[in-house]
Short mmCIF file of C-alpha atoms and ligand atoms in Angstrom, two decimals:
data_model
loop_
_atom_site.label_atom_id
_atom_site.label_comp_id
_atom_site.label_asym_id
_atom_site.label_seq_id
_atom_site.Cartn_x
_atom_site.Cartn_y
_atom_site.Cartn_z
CA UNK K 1 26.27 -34.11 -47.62
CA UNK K 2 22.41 -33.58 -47.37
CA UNK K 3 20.54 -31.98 -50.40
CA UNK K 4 18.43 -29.89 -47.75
CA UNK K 5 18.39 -27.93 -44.78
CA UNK K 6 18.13 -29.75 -41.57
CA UNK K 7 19.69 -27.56 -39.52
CA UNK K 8 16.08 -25.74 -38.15
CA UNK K 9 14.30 -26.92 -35.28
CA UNK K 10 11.87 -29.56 -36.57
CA UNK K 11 12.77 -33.34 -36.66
CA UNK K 12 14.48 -34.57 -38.95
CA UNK K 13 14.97 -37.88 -40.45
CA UNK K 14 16.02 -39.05 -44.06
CA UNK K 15 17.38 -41.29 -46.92
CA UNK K 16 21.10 -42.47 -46.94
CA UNK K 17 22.18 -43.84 -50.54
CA UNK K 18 24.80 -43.76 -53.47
CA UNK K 19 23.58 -42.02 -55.79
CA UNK K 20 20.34 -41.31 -53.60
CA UNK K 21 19.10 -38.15 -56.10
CA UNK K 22 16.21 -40.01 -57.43
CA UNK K 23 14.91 -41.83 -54.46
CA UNK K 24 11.39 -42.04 -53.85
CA UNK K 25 11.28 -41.87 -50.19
CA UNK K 26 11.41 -37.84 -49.72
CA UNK K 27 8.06 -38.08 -51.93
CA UNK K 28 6.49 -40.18 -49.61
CA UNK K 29 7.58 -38.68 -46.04
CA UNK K 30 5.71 -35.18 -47.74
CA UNK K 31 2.98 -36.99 -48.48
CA UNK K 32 2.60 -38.46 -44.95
CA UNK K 33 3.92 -34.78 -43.10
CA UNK K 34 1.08 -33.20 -45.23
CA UNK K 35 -1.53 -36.07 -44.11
CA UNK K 36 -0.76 -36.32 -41.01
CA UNK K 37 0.46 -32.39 -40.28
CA UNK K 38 3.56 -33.37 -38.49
CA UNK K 39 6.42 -30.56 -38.98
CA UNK K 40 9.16 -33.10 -39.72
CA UNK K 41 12.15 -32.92 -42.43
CA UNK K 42 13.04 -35.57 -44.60
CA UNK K 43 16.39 -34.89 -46.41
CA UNK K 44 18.65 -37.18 -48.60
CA UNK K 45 22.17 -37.49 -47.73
CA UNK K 46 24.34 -39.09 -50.27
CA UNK K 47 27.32 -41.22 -48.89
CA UNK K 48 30.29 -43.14 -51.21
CA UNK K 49 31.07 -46.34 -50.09
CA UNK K 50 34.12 -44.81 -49.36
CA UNK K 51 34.69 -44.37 -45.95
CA UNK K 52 30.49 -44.87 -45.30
CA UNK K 53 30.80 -46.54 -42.03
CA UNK K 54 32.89 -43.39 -40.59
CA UNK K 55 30.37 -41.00 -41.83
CA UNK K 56 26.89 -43.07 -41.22
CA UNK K 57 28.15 -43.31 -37.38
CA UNK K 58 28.31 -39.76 -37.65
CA UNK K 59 24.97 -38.56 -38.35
CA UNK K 60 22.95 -38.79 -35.08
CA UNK K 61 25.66 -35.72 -34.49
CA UNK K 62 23.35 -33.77 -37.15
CA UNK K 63 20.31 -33.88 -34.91
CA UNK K 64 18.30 -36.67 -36.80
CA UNK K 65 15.86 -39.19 -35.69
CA UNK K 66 16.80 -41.93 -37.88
CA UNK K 67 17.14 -42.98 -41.68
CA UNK K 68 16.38 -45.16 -43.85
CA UNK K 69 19.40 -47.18 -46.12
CA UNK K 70 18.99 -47.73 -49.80
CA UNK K 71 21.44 -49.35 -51.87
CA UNK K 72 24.44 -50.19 -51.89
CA UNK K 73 24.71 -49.28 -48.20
CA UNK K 74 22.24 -52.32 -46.52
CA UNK K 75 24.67 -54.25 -45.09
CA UNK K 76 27.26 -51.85 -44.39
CA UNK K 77 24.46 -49.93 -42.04
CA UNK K 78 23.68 -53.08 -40.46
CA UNK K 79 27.50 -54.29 -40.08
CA UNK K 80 28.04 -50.68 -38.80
CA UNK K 81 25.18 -50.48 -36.04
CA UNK K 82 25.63 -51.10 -32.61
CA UNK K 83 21.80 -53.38 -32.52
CA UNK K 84 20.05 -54.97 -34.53
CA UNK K 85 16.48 -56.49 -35.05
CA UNK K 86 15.89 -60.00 -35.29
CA UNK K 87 14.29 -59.59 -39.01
CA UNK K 88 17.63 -57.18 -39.74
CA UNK K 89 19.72 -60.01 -38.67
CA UNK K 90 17.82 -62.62 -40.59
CA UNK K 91 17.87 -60.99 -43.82
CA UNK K 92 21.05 -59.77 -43.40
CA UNK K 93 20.66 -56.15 -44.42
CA UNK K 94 19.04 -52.75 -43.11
CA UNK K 95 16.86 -50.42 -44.02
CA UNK K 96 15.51 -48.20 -41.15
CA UNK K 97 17.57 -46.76 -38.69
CA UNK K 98 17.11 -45.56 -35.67
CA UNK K 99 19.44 -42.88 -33.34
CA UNK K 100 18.91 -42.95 -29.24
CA UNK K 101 19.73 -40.01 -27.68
CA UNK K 102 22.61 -41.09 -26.41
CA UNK K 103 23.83 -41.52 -29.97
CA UNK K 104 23.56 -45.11 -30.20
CA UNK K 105 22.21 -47.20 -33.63
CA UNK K 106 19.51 -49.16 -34.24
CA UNK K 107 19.07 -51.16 -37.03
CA UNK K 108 15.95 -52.47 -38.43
CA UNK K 109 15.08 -54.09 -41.74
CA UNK K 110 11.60 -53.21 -42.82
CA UNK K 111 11.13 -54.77 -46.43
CA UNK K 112 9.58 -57.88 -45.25
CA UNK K 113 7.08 -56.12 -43.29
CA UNK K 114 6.48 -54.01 -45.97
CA UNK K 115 6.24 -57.12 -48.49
CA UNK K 116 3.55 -58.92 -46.31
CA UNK K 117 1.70 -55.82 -45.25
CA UNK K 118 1.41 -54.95 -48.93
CA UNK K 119 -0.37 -58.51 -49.98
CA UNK K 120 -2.92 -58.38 -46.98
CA UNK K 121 -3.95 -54.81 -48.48
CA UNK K 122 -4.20 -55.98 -51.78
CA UNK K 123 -5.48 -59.14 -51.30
CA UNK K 124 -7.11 -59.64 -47.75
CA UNK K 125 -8.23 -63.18 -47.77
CA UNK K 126 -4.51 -64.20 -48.65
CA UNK K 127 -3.10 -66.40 -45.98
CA UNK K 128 0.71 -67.54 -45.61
CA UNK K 129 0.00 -70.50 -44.52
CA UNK K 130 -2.61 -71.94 -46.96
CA UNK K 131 0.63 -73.77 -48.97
CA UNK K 132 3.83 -73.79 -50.19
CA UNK K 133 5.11 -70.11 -51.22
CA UNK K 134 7.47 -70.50 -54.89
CA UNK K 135 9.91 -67.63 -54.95
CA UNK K 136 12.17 -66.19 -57.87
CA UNK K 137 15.45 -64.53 -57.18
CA UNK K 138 18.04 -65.02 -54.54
CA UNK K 139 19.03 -61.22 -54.29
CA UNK K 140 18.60 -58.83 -51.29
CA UNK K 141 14.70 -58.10 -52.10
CA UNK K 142 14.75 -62.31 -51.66
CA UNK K 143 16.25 -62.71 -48.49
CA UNK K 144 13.42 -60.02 -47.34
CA UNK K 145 10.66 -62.02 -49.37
CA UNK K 146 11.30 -65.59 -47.70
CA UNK K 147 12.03 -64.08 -44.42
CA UNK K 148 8.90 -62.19 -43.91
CA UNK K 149 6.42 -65.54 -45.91
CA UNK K 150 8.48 -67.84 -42.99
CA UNK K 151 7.55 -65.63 -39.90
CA UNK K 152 3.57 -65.58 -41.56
CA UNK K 153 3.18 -68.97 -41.76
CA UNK K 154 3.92 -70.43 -45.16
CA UNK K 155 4.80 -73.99 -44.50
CA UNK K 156 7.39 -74.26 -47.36
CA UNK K 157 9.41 -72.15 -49.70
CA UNK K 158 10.13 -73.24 -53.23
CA UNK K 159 13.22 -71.15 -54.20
CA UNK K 160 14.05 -71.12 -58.37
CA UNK K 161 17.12 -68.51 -59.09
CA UNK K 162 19.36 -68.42 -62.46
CA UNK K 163 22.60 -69.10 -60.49
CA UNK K 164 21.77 -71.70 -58.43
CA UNK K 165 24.71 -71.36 -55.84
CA UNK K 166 22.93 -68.48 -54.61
CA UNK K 167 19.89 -70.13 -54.01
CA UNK K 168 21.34 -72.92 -52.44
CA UNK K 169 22.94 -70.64 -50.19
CA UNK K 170 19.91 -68.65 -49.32
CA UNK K 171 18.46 -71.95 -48.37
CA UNK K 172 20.92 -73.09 -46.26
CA UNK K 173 20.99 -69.83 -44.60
CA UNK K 174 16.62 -70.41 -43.99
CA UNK K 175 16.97 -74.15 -43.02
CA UNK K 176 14.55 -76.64 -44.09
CA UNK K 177 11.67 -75.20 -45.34
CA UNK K 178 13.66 -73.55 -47.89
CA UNK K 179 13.84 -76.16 -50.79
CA UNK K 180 15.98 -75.14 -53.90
CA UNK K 181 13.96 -76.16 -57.33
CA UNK K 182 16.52 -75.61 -60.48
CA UNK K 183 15.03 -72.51 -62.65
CA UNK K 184 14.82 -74.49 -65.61
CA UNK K 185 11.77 -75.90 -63.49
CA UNK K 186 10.37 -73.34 -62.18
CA UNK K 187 7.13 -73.45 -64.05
CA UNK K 188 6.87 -77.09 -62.58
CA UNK K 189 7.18 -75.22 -59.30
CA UNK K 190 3.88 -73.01 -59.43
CA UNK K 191 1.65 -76.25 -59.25
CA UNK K 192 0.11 -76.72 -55.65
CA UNK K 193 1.56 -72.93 -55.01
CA UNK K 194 -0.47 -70.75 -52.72
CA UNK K 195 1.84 -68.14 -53.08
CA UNK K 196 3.92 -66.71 -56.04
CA UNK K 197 6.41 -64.30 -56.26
CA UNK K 198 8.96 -62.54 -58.36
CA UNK K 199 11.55 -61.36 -56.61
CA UNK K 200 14.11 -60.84 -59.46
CA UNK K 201 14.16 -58.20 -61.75
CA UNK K 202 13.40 -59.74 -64.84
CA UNK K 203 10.24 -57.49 -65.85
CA UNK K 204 11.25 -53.91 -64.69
CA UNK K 205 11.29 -51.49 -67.25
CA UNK K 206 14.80 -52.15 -69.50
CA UNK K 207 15.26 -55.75 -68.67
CA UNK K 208 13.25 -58.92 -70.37
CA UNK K 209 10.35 -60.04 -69.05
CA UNK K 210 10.36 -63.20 -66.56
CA UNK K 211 9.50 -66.19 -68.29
CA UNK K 212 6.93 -68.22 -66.24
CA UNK K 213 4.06 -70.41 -67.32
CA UNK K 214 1.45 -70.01 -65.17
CA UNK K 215 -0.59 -73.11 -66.73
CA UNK K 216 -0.16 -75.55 -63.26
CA UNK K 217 -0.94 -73.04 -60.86
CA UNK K 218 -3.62 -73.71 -58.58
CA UNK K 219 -6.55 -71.34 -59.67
CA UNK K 220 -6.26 -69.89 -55.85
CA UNK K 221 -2.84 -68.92 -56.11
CA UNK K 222 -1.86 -65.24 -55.52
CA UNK K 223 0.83 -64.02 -57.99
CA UNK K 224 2.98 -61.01 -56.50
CA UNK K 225 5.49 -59.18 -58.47
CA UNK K 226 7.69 -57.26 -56.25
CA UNK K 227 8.97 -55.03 -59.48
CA UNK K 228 6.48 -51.80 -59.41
CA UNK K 229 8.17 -50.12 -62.87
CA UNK K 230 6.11 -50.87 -64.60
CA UNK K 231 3.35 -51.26 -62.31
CA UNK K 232 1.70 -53.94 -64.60
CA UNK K 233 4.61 -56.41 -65.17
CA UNK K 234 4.23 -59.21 -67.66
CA UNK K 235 3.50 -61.43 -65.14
CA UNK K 236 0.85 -59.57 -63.47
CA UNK K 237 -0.61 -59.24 -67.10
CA UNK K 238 -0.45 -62.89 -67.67
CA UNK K 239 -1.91 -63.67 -63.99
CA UNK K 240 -4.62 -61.62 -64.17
CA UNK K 241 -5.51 -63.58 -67.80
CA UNK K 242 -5.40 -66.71 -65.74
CA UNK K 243 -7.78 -65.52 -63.50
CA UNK K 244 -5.10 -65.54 -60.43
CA UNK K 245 -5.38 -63.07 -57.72
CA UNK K 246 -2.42 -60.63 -58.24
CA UNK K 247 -0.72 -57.76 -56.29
CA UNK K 248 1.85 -55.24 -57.54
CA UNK K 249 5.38 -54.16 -56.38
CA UNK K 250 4.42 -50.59 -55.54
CA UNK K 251 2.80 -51.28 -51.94
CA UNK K 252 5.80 -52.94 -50.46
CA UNK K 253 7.62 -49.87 -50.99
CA UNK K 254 5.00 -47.43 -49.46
CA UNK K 255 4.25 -49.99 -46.19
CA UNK K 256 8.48 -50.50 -45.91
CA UNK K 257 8.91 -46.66 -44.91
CA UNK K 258 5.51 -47.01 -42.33
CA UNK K 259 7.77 -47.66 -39.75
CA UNK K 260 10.15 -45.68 -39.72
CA UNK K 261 7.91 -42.95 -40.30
CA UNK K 262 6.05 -44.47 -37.21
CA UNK K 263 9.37 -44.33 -35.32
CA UNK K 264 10.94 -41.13 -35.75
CA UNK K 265 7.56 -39.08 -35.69
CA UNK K 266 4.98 -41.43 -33.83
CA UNK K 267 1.98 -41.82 -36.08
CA UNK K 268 1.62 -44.59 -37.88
CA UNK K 269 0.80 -43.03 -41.10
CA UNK K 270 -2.01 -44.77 -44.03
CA UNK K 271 -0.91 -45.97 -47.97
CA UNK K 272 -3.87 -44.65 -49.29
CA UNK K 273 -4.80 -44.35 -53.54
CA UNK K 274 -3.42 -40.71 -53.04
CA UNK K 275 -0.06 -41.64 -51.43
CA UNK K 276 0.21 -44.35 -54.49
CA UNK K 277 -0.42 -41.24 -57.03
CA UNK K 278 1.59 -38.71 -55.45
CA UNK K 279 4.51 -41.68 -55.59
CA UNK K 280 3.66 -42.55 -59.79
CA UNK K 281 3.09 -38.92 -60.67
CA UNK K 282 7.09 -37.59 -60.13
CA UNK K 283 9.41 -39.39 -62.06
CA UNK K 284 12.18 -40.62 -60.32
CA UNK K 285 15.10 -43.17 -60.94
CA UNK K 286 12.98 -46.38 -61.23
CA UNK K 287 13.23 -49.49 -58.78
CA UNK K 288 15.15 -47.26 -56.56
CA UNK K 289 13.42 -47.22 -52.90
P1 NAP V 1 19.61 -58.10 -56.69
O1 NAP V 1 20.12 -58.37 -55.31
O2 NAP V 1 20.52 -57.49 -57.69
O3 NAP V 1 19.05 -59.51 -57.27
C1 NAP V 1 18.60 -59.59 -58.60
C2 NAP V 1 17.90 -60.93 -58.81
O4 NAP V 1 17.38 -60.94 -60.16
C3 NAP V 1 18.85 -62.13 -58.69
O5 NAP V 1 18.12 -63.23 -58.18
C4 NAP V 1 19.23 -62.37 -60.16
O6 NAP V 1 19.62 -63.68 -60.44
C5 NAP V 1 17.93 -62.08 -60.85
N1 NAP V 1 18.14 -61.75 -62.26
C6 NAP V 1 18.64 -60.61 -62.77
N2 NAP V 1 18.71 -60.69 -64.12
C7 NAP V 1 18.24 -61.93 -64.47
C8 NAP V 1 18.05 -62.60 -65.69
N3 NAP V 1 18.36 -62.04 -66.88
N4 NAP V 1 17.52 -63.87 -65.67
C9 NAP V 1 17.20 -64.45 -64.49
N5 NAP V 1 17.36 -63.85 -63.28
C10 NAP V 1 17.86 -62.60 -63.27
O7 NAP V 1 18.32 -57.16 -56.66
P2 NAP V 1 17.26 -57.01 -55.48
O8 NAP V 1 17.67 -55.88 -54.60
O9 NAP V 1 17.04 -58.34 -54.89
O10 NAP V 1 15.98 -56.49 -56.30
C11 NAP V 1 15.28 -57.35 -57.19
C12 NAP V 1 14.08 -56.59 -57.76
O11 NAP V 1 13.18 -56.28 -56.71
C13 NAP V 1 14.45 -55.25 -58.42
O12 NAP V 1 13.68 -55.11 -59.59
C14 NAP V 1 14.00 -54.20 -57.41
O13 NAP V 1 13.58 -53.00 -58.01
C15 NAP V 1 12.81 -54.90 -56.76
N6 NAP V 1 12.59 -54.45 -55.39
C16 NAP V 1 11.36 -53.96 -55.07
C17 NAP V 1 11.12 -53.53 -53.80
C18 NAP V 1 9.77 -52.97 -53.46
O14 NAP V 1 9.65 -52.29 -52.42
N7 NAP V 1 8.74 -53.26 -54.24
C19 NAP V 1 12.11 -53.62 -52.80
C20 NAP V 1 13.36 -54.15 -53.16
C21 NAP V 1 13.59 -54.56 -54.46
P3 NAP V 1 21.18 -64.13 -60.35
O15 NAP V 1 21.42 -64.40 -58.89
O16 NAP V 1 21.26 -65.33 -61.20
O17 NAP V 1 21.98 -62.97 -60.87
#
């Protein structure tokens, strides 16, 4: 099941996935055991849908701290726990996991906290609640998005997705801050926005760039794209030309894994430029956390 050894003596943790080869997250637990000189293992452990639940209830048997989920697996770990967080719950979906020693699951869903942790790094006078937030996309990295600019503050969410159904769902699911705006306006939407984000994945490498006219947006606005291949997304590029305060994709992913990291070996370890390299320099199976 796992690609490595776990069975010596140092703690162990890892990344559960299907197909999980090409995840980043083993890259950035060595970067952290080497910065921080903690003996831990970080092994990937790749699990079919097929019979997932049965075999992810399994694994605190193997001696492991926790793990983190990747897809498709988010809400089957979360439906297959025995807690759950109160940001898990929201979203709907896990992605850290945590084993007690009496073999009982936690579940934990980190990609909010990652999301929000990784726009007051890059931009540290950004504040939630200085306007309305306009998001794009009603996937899973969505959910995440609106749940984590609710808890900081923002006092409204403008939500634009192609299939509107799943927008009005999402919003339904948030309550009333959460106002659906059809995608056809979207552009409409960015005027008065403190806070923009793409949270579809129009703009990663092999699909067309998102379409968004940035000409209404307020000149403070902060424009977030949560895509980080290619680092510089079209929007980003067309941002920055506007003079907008932008942030890329790549530091949700690093702050994301913090706690689990946090959790399983107890330092809190730091996203540094080097951590950000060591990430971009192996190639890997793009978008894939
Ligand atoms: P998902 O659940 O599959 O959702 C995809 C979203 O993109 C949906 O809203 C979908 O709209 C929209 N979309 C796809 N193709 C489109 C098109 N041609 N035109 C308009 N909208 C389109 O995916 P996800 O898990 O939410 O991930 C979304 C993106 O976020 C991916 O690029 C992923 O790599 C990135 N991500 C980044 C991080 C990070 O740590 N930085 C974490 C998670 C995800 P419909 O509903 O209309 O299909």
């Amino acid at each position: 099941m796992s690609d490595e050894q776990t069975s010596d003596n140092r703690p162990g943790a890892g990344v559960v996935g299907w197909p999980v080869a090409h995840s980043k997250s083993p890259l950035i637990f060595a970067h952290w055991f080497a910065q921080t000189g903690i003996a831990g293992s970080y092994s990937r452990f790749a699990m079919p849908p097929e019979g997932f639940a049965e075999a992810f209830r399994a694994l605190p048997k193997a001696g492991l701290r926790g793990v983190n989920v990747t897809l498709p697996h988010k809400l089957a770990a979360l439906e297959a726990a025995d807690e759950a967080s109160a940001a898990a719950r929201a979203i709907g979906a896990a992605n850290t996991i945590c084993f007690a020693a009496d073999g009982r699951i936690f579940a934990d869903n980190t990609d909010g906290y990652g999301f929000i942790e990784n726009l007051r790094a890059g931009a540290p006078t950004w504040s939630a609640n200085a306007g309305p937030a306009l998001v794009l996309g009603a996937g899973g990295a969505a959910r995440a998005v609106i749940h984590a600019l609710l808890e900081a503050g923002a006092p409204a969410i403008r939500l634009a997705n192609r299939t509107g159904d799943k927008a009005e769902a999402l919003a339904e699911h948030f309550g009333p801050c959460v106002e659906v705006v059809d995608w056809t306006a979207r552009a409409t939407a960015t005027g008065g926005a403190a806070t923009i984000v793409n949270a579809t994945s129009l703009g990663m490498t092999g699909n067309p760039a998102l379409e968004l006219s940035l000409d209404d947006a307020p000149a403070t606005a902060l424009v977030c794209d949560i895509v980080y291949t290619p680092l510089e997304t079209p929007l980003l590029t067309a941002a920055r030309a506007r003079g907008l305060t932008t942030v890329d994709g790549l530091g949700m992913l690093l702050h994301q894994a913090r706690p689990g990291f946090q959790a399983w070996f107890g330092a809190d370890p730091a996203v540094t430029p080097a951590l950000r390299r060591a990430v971009l320099g192996k190639p890997g199976l793009e978008g894939q956390p």
